[in-house]
mmCIF file of C-alpha atoms in Angstrom:
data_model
loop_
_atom_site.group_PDB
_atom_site.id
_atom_site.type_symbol
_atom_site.label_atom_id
_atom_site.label_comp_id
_atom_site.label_asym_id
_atom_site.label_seq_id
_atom_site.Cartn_x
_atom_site.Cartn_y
_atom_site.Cartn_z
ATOM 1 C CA UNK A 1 -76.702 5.457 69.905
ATOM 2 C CA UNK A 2 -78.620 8.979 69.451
ATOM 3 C CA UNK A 3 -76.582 11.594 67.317
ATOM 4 C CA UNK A 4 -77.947 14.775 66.357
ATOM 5 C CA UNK A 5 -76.500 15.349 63.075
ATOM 6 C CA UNK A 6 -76.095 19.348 62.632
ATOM 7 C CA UNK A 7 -75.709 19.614 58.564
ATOM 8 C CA UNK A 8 -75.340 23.448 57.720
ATOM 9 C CA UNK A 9 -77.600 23.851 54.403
ATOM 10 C CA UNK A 10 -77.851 26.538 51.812
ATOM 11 C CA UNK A 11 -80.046 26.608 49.326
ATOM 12 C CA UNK A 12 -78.756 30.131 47.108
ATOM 13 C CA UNK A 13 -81.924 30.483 45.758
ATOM 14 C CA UNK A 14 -84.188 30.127 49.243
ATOM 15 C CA UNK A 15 -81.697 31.435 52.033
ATOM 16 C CA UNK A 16 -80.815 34.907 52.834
ATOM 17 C CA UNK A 17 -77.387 33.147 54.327
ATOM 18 C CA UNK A 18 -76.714 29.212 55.008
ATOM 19 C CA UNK A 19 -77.748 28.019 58.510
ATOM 20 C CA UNK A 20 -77.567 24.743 60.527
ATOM 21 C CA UNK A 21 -80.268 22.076 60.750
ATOM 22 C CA UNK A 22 -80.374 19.873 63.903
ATOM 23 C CA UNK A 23 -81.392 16.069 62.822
ATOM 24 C CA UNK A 24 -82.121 13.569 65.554
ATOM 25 C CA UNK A 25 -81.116 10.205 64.143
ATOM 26 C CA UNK A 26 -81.467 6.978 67.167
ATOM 27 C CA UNK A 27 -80.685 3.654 66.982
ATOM 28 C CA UNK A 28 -77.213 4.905 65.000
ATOM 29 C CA UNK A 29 -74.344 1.678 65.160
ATOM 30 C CA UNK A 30 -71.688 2.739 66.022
ATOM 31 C CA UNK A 31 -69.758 1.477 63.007
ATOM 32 C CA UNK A 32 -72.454 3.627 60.666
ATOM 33 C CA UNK A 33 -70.702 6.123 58.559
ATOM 34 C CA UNK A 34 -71.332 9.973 58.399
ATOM 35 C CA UNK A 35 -72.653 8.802 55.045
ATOM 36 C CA UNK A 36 -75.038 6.235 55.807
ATOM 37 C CA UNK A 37 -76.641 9.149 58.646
ATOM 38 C CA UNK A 38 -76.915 11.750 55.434
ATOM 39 C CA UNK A 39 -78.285 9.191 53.230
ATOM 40 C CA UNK A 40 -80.827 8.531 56.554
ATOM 41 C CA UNK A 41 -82.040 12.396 56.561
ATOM 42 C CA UNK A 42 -82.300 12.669 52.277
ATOM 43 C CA UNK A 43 -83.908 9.894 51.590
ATOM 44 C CA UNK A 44 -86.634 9.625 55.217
ATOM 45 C CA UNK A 45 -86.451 13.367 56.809
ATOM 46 C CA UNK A 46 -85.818 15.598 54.017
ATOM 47 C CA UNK A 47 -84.820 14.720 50.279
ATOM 48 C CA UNK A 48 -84.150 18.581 49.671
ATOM 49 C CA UNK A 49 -80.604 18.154 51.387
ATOM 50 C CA UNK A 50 -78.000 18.108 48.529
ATOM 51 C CA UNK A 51 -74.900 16.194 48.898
ATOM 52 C CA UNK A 52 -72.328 14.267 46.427
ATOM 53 C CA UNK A 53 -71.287 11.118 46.639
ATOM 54 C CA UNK A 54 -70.712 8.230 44.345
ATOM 55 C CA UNK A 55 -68.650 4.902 45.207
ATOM 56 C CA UNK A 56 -69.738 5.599 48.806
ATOM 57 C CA UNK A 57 -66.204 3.441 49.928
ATOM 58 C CA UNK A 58 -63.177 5.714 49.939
ATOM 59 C CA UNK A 59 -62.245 5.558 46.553
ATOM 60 C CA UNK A 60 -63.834 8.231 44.096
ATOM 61 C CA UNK A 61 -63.321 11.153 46.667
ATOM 62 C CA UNK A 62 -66.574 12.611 45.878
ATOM 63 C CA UNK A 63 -68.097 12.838 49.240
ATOM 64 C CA UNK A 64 -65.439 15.000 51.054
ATOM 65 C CA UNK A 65 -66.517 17.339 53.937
ATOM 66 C CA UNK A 66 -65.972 19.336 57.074
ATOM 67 C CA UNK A 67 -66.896 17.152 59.804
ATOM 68 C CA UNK A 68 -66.857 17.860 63.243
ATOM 69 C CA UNK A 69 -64.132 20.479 61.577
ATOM 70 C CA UNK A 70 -61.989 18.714 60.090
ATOM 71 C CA UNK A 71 -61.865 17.961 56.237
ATOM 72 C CA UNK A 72 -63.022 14.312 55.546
ATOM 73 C CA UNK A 73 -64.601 11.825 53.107
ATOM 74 C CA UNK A 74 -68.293 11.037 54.791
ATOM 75 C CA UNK A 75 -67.943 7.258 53.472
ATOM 76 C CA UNK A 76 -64.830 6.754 55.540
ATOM 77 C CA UNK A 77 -65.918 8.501 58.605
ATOM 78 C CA UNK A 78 -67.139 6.228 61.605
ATOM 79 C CA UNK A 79 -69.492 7.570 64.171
ATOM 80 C CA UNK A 80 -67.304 5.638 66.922
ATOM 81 C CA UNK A 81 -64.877 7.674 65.512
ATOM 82 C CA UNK A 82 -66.331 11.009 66.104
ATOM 83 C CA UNK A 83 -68.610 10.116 69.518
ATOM 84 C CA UNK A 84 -67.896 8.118 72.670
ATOM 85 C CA UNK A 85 -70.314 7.154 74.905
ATOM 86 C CA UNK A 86 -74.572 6.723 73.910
ATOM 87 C CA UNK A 87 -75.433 10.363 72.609
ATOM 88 C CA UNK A 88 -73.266 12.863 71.112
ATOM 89 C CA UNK A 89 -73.297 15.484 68.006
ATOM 90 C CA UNK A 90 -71.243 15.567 64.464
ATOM 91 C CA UNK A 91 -71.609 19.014 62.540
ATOM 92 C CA UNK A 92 -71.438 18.692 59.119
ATOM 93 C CA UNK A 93 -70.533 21.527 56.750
ATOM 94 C CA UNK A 94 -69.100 22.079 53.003
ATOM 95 C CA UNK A 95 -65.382 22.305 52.394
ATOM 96 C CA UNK A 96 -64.311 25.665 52.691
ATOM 97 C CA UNK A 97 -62.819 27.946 50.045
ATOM 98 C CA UNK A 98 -64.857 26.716 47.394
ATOM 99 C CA UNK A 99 -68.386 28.484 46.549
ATOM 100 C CA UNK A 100 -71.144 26.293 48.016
ATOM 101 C CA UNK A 101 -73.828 25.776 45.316
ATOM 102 C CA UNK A 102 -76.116 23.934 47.392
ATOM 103 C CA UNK A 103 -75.807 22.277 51.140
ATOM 104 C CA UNK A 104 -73.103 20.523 51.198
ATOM 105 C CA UNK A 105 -72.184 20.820 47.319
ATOM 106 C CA UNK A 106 -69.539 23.234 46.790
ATOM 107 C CA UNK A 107 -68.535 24.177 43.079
ATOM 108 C CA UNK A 108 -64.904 22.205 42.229
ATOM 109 C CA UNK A 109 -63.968 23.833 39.274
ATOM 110 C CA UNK A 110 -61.354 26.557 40.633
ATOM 111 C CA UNK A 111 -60.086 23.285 41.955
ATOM 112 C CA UNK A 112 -59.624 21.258 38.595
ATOM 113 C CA UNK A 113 -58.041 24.543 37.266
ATOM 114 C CA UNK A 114 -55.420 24.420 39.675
ATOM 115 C CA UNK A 115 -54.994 20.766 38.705
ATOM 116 C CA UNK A 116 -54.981 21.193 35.206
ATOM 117 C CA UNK A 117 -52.252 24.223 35.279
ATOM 118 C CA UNK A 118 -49.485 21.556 36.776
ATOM 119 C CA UNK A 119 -50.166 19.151 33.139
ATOM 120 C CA UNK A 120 -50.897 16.103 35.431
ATOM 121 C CA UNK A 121 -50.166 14.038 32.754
ATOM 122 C CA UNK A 122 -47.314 12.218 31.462
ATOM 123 C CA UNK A 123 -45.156 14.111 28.736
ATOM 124 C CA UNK A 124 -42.609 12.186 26.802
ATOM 125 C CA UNK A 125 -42.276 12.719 22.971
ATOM 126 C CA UNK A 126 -38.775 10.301 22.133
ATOM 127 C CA UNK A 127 -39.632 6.833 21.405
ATOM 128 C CA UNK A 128 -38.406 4.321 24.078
ATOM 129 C CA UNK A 129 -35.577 2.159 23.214
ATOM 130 C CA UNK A 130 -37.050 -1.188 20.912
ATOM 131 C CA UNK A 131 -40.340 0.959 20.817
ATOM 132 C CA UNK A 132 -42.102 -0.732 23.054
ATOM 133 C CA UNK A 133 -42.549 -0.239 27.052
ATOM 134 C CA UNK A 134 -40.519 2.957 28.992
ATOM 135 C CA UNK A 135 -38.982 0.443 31.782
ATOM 136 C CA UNK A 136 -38.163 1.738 35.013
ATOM 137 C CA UNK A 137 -37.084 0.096 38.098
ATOM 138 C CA UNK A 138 -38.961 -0.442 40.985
ATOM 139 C CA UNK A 139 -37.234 2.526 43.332
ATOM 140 C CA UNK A 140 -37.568 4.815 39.993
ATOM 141 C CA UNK A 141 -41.136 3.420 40.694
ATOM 142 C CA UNK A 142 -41.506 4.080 44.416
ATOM 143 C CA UNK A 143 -39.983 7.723 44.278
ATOM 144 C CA UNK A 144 -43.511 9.101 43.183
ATOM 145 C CA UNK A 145 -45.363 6.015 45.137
ATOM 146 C CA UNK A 146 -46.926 8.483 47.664
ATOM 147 C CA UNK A 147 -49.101 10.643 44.745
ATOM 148 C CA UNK A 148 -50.133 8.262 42.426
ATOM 149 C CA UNK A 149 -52.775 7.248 45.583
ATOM 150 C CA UNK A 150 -54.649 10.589 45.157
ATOM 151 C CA UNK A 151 -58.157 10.799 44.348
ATOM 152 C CA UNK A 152 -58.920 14.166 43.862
ATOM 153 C CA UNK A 153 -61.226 14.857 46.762
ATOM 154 C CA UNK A 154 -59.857 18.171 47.588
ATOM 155 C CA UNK A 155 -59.713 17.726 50.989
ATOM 156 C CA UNK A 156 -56.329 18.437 51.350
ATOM 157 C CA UNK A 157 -56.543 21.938 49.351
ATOM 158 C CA UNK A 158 -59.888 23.199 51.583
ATOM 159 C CA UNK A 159 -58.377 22.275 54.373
ATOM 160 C CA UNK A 160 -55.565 24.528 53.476
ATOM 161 C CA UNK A 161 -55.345 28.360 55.949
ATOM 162 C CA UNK A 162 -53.619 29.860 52.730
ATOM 163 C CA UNK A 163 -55.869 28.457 50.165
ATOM 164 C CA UNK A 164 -58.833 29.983 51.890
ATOM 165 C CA UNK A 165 -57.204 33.184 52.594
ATOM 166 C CA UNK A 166 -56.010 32.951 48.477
ATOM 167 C CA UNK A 167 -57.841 31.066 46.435
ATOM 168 C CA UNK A 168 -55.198 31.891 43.379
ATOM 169 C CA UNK A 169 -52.827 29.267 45.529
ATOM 170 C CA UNK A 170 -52.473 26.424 43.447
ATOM 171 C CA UNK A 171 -53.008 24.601 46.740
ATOM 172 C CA UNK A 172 -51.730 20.879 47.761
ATOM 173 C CA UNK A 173 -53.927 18.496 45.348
ATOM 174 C CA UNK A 174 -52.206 20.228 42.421
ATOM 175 C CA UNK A 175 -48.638 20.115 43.769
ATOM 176 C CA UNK A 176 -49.296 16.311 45.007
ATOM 177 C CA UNK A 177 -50.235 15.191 41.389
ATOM 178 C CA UNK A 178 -46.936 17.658 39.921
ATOM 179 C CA UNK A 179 -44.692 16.196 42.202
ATOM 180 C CA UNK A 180 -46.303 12.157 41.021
ATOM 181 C CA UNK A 181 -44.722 13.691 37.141
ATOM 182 C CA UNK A 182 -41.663 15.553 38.232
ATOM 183 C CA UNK A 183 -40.097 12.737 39.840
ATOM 184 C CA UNK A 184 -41.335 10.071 37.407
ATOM 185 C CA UNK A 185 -38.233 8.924 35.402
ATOM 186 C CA UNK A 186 -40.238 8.735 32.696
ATOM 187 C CA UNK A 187 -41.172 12.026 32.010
ATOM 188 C CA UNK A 188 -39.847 15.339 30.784
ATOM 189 C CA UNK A 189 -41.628 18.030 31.867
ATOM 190 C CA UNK A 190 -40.816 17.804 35.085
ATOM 191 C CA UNK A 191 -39.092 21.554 34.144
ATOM 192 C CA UNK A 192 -42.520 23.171 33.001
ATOM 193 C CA UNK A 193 -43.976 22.119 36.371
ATOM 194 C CA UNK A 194 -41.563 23.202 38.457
ATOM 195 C CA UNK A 195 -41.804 26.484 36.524
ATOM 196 C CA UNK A 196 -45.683 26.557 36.949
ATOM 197 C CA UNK A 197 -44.920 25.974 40.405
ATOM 198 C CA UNK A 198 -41.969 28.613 41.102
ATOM 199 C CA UNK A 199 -44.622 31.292 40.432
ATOM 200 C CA UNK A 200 -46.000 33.608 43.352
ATOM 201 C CA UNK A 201 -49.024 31.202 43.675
ATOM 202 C CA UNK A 202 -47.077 28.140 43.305
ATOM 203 C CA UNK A 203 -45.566 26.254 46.076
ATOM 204 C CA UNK A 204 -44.293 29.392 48.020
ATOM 205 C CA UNK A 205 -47.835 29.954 49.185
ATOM 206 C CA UNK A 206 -47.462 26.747 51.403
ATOM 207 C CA UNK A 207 -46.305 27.677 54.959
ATOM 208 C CA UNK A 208 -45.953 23.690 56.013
ATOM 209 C CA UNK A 209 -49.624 24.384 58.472
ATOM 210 C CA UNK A 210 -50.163 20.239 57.903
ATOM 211 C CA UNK A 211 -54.027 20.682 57.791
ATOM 212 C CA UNK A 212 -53.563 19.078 54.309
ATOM 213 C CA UNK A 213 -51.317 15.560 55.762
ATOM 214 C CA UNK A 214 -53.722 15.836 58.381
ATOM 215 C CA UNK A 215 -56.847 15.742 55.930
ATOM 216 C CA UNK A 216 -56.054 13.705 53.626
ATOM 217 C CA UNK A 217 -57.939 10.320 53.690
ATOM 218 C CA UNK A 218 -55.691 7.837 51.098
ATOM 219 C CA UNK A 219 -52.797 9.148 54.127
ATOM 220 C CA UNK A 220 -50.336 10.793 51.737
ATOM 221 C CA UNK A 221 -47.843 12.880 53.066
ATOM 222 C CA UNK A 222 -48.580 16.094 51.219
ATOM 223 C CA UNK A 223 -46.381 18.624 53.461
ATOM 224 C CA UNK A 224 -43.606 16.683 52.572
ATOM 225 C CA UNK A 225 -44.179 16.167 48.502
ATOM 226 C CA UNK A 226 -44.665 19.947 48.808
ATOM 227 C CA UNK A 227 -41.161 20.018 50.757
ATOM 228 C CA UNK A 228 -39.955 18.034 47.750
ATOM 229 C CA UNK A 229 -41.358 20.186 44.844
ATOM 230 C CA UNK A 230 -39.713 23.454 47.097
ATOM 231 C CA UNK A 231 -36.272 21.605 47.327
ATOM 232 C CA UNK A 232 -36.573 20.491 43.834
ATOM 233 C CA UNK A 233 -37.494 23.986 42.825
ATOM 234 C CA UNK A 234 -34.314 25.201 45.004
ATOM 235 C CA UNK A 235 -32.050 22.765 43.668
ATOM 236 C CA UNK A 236 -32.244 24.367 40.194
ATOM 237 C CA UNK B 1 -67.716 22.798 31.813
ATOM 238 C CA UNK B 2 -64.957 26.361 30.901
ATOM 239 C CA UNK B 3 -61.077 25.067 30.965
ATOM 240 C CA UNK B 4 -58.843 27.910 32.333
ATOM 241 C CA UNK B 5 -55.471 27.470 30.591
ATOM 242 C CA UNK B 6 -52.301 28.882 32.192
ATOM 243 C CA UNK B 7 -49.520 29.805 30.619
ATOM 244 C CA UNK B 8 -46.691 28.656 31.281
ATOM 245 C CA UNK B 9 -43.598 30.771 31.768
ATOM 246 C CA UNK B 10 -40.121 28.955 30.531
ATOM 247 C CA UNK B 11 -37.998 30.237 33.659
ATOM 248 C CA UNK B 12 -38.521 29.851 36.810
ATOM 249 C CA UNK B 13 -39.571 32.476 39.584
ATOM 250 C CA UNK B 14 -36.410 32.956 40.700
ATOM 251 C CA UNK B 15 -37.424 36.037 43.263
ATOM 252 C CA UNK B 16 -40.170 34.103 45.019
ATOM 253 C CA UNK B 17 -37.172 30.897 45.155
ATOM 254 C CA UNK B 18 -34.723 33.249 46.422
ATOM 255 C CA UNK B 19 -37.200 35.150 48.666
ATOM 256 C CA UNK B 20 -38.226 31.189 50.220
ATOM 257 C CA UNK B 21 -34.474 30.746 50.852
ATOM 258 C CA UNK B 22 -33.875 33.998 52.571
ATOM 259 C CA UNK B 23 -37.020 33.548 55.020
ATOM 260 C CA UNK B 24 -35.352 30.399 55.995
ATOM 261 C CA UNK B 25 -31.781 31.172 56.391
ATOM 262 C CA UNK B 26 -32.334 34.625 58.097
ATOM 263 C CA UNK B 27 -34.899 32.792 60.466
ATOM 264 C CA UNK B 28 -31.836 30.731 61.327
ATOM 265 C CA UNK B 29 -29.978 33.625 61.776
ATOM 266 C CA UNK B 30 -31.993 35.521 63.673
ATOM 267 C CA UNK B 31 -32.739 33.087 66.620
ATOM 268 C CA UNK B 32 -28.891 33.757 68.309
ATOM 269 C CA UNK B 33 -29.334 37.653 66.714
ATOM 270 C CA UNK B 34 -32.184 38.397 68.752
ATOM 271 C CA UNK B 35 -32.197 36.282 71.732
ATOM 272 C CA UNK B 36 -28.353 37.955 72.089
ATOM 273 C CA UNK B 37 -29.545 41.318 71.644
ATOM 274 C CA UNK B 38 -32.386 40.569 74.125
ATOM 275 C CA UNK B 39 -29.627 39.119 76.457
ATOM 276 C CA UNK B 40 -27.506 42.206 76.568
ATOM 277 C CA UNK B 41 -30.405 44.902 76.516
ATOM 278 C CA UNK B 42 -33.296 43.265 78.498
ATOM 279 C CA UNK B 43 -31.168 40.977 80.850
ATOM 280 C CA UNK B 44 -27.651 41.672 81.445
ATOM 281 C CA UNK B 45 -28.257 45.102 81.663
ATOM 282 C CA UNK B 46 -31.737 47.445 82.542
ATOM 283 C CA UNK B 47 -33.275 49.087 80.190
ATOM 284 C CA UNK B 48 -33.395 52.002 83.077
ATOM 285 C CA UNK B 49 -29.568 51.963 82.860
ATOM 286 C CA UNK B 50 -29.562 52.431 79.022
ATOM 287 C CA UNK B 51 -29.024 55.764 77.244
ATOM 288 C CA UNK B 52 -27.508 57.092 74.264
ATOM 289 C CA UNK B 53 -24.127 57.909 76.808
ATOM 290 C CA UNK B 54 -24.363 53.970 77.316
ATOM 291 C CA UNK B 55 -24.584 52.871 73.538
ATOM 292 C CA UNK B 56 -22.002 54.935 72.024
ATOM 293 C CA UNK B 57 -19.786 54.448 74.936
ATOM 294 C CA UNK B 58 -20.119 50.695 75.758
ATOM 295 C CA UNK B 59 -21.228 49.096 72.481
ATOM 296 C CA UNK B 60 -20.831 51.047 69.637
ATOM 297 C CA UNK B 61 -17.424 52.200 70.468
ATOM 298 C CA UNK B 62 -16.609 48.260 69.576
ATOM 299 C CA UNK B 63 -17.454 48.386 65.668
ATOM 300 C CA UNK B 64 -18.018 44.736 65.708
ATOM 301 C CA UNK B 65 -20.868 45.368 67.785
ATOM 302 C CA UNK B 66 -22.078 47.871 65.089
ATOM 303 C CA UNK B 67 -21.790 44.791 62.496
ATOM 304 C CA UNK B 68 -23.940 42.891 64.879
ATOM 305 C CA UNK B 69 -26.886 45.307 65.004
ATOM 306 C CA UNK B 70 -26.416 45.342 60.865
ATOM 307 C CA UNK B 71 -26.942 41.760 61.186
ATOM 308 C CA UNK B 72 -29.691 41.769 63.181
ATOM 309 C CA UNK B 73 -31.304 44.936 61.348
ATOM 310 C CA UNK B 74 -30.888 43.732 57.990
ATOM 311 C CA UNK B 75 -31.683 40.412 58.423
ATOM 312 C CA UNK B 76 -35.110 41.193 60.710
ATOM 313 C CA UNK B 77 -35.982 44.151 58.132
ATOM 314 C CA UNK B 78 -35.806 42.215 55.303
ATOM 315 C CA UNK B 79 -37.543 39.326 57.020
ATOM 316 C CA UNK B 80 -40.591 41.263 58.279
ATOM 317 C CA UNK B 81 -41.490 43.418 55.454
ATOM 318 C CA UNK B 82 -40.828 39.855 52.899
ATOM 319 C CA UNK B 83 -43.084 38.527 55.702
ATOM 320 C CA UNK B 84 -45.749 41.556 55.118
ATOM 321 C CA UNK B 85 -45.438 41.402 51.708
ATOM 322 C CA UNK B 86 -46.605 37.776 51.524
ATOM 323 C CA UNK B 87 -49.621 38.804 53.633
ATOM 324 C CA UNK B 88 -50.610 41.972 51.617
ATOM 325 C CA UNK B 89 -50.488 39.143 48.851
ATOM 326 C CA UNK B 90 -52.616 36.724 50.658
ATOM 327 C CA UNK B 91 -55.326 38.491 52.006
ATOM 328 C CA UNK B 92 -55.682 42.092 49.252
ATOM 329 C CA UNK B 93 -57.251 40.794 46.280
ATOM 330 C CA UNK B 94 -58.041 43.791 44.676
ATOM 331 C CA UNK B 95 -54.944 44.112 42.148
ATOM 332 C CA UNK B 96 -54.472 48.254 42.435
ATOM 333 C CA UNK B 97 -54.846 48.358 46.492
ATOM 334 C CA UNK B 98 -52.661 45.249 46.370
ATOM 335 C CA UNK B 99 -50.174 47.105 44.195
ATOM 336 C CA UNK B 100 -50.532 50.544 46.424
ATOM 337 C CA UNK B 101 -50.014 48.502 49.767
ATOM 338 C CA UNK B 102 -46.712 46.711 48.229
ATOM 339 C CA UNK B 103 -45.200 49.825 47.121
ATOM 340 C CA UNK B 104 -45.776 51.423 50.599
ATOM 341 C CA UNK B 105 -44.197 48.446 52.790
ATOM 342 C CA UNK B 106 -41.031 48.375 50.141
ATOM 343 C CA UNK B 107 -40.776 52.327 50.690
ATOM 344 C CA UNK B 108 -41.496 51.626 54.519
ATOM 345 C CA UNK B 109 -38.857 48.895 54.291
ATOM 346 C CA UNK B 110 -36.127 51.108 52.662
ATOM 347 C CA UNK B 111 -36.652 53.854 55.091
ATOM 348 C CA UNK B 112 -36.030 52.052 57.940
ATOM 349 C CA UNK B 113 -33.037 50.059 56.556
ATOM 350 C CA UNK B 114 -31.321 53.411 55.482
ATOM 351 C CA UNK B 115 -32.325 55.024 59.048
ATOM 352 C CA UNK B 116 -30.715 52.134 60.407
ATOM 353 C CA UNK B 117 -28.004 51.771 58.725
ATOM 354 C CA UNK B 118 -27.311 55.638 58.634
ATOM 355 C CA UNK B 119 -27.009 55.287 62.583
ATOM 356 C CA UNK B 120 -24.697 52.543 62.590
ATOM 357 C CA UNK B 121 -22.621 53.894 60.234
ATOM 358 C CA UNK B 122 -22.715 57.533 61.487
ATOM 359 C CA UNK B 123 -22.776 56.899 64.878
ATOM 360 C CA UNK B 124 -19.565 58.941 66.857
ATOM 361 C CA UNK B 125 -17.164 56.705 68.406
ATOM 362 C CA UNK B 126 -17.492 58.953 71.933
ATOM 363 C CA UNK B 127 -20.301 60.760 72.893
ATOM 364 C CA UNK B 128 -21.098 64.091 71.162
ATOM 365 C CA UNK B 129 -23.038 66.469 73.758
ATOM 366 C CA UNK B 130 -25.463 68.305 71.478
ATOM 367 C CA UNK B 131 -25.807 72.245 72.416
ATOM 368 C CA UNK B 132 -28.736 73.005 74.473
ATOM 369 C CA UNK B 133 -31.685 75.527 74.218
#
């Protein structure tokens, strides 16, 4: 196969204003991965491009991007996926809503913030009865299934219409990994969250587009966690 | 690496809850409100036909149709300017045009609720021929 890879690049300290660069790549497999064409250009056409990426197989969420434009993680993205027939073109850009700081590395703190303003951590002062584990059955268990399988990628939240128009939205990712603690039996802050969450640019800033279900590539059903924090929050 | 912390208010939000709830019930509402009112204005009868004469006469003599247009003019108001509120807040990021903008659609919001209402409420029950010249 022949695929011209269009990869829009930035370099802050070069460019007036970021651009696209046209890469022929031939003799592509069809079952190559948007990575394995990136890796092609840095490390035989042009070593300048910057890009992130670490486990390179779906699980560390570091290589997410805009491809063909929709948000996705390069590693998991086949180019049988994205072309039929011999020849065809995948544009590949940064996630949106976050500042790029080169190519296709944007800057994710503004995301962690968000993440670290729902506590995604388990709160629980009292010591379990005998001392030991804090048992829970296995529907307690499956209730918050769904989040736990996050891995911080943020494709979901740059894929988000309201995050871009807001960035103050604490945006899907962050309600995701709330929700995995507000409905974990064995926690108690589920109340603080909910409160962090109530806010102007908590959950209320979602308006149920799906971009982020649609985006995310572990296939949780964020719209509908985020339905579940909103009910929660209503229920109270 | 800078850590942002948030702090975190005890209560909840209970305007932007309530405000979520009322989007979705009057959205509810307003599907029969305004696809009747577009039935009896638009459909069942021409807009060439319709006149002040015809309103006071044929619909607002009946003061359950009065409570009808209420409905429909509290419950779209509301709606709309909530709506235009939450897209002021979206897209204004300054804080003091933000603030300027909100205060205008809540005055904008009030004035047409209280012209509304002041017509419905006023209305005469037959129609009053106003002196010419």
């Amino acid at each position: 196969m022949e695929v011209t890879l269009k990869v829009r690049r930035f370099n802050p300290e070069q460019d007036e204003k970021p651009y696209f660069a046209e890469y022929t790549l031939k003799d592509v497999e069809p079952v190559d991965r948007v990575l394995d064409l990136l890796h092609h250009v840095k490390w035989y056409i042009d070593g300048t491009l910057a890009l992130r990426r670490s486990c390179a197989h779906g699980i560390c969420g570091s290589d997410a991007m805009r491809i063909n434009g929709v948000n996705m993680l390069a590693c998991k993205a086949l180019v049988q996926n994205l072309i039929k027939g011999e020849r065809g073109t995948i544009q590949v850009e940064p996630m949106y809503g976050l500042k790029v700081i080169k190519d296709l590395v944007v800057d994710m703190e503004p995301f962690f913030d968000h993440y670290r303003s729902v506590m995604p951590f388990l709160v629980n002062d009292t010591i379990p009865e005998g001392g030991r584990e804090r048992l829970q059955t296995p529907e307690q268990r499956e209730r918050f299934d769904e989040g736990t399988k996050c891995i911080l990628c943020a494709a979901c939240t740059t894929s988000c219409p309201s995050y871009w128009a807001n960035g103050t939205y604490v945006g899907p990712a962050a309600i995701v990994q709330a929700h995995r603690f507000i409905f974990d039996s064995r926690d108690e802050a589920g109340a603080d969250r909910l409160a962090v969450l109530s806010e102007e640019n908590g959950v209320w800033r979602c308006r149920t587009i799906f971009n982020c279900t649609t985006a995310c590539p572990r296939e949780i059903p964020v719209t509908q966690l985020i339905a579940e924090v909103k009910g929660e929050i209503g229920r109270r | 690496m800078t850590t942002t912390t948030k702090s975190v208010s005890q209560r909840d939000n209970k305007f932007e809850t309530f405000m979520w709830r009322y989007m979705r019930w009057s959205g509810v509402l307003l599907v029969p409100l305004v696809f009747g009112h577009f039935a009896i204005m638009h459909v069942i009868n021409s807009v060439a036909d319709i006149s002040y004469e015809w309103v006071i006469t044929q619909r607002w003599s009946f003061v359950g149709w009065r409570i009808y247009d209420a409905f429909l003019l509290w419950f779209a108001g509301i709606h709309g300017f909530n709506g235009l509120r939450i897209a002021i807040n979206d897209y204004v990021h300054g804080e003091s045009l933000n603030r300027v903008l909100n205060i205008l659609a809540v005055v904008l919001m009030v004035i047409v609720l209280f012209v509304g209402t002041a017509a419905l409420v006023l209305a005469p029950t037959t129609p009053v021929t106003l002196p010419t010249g």
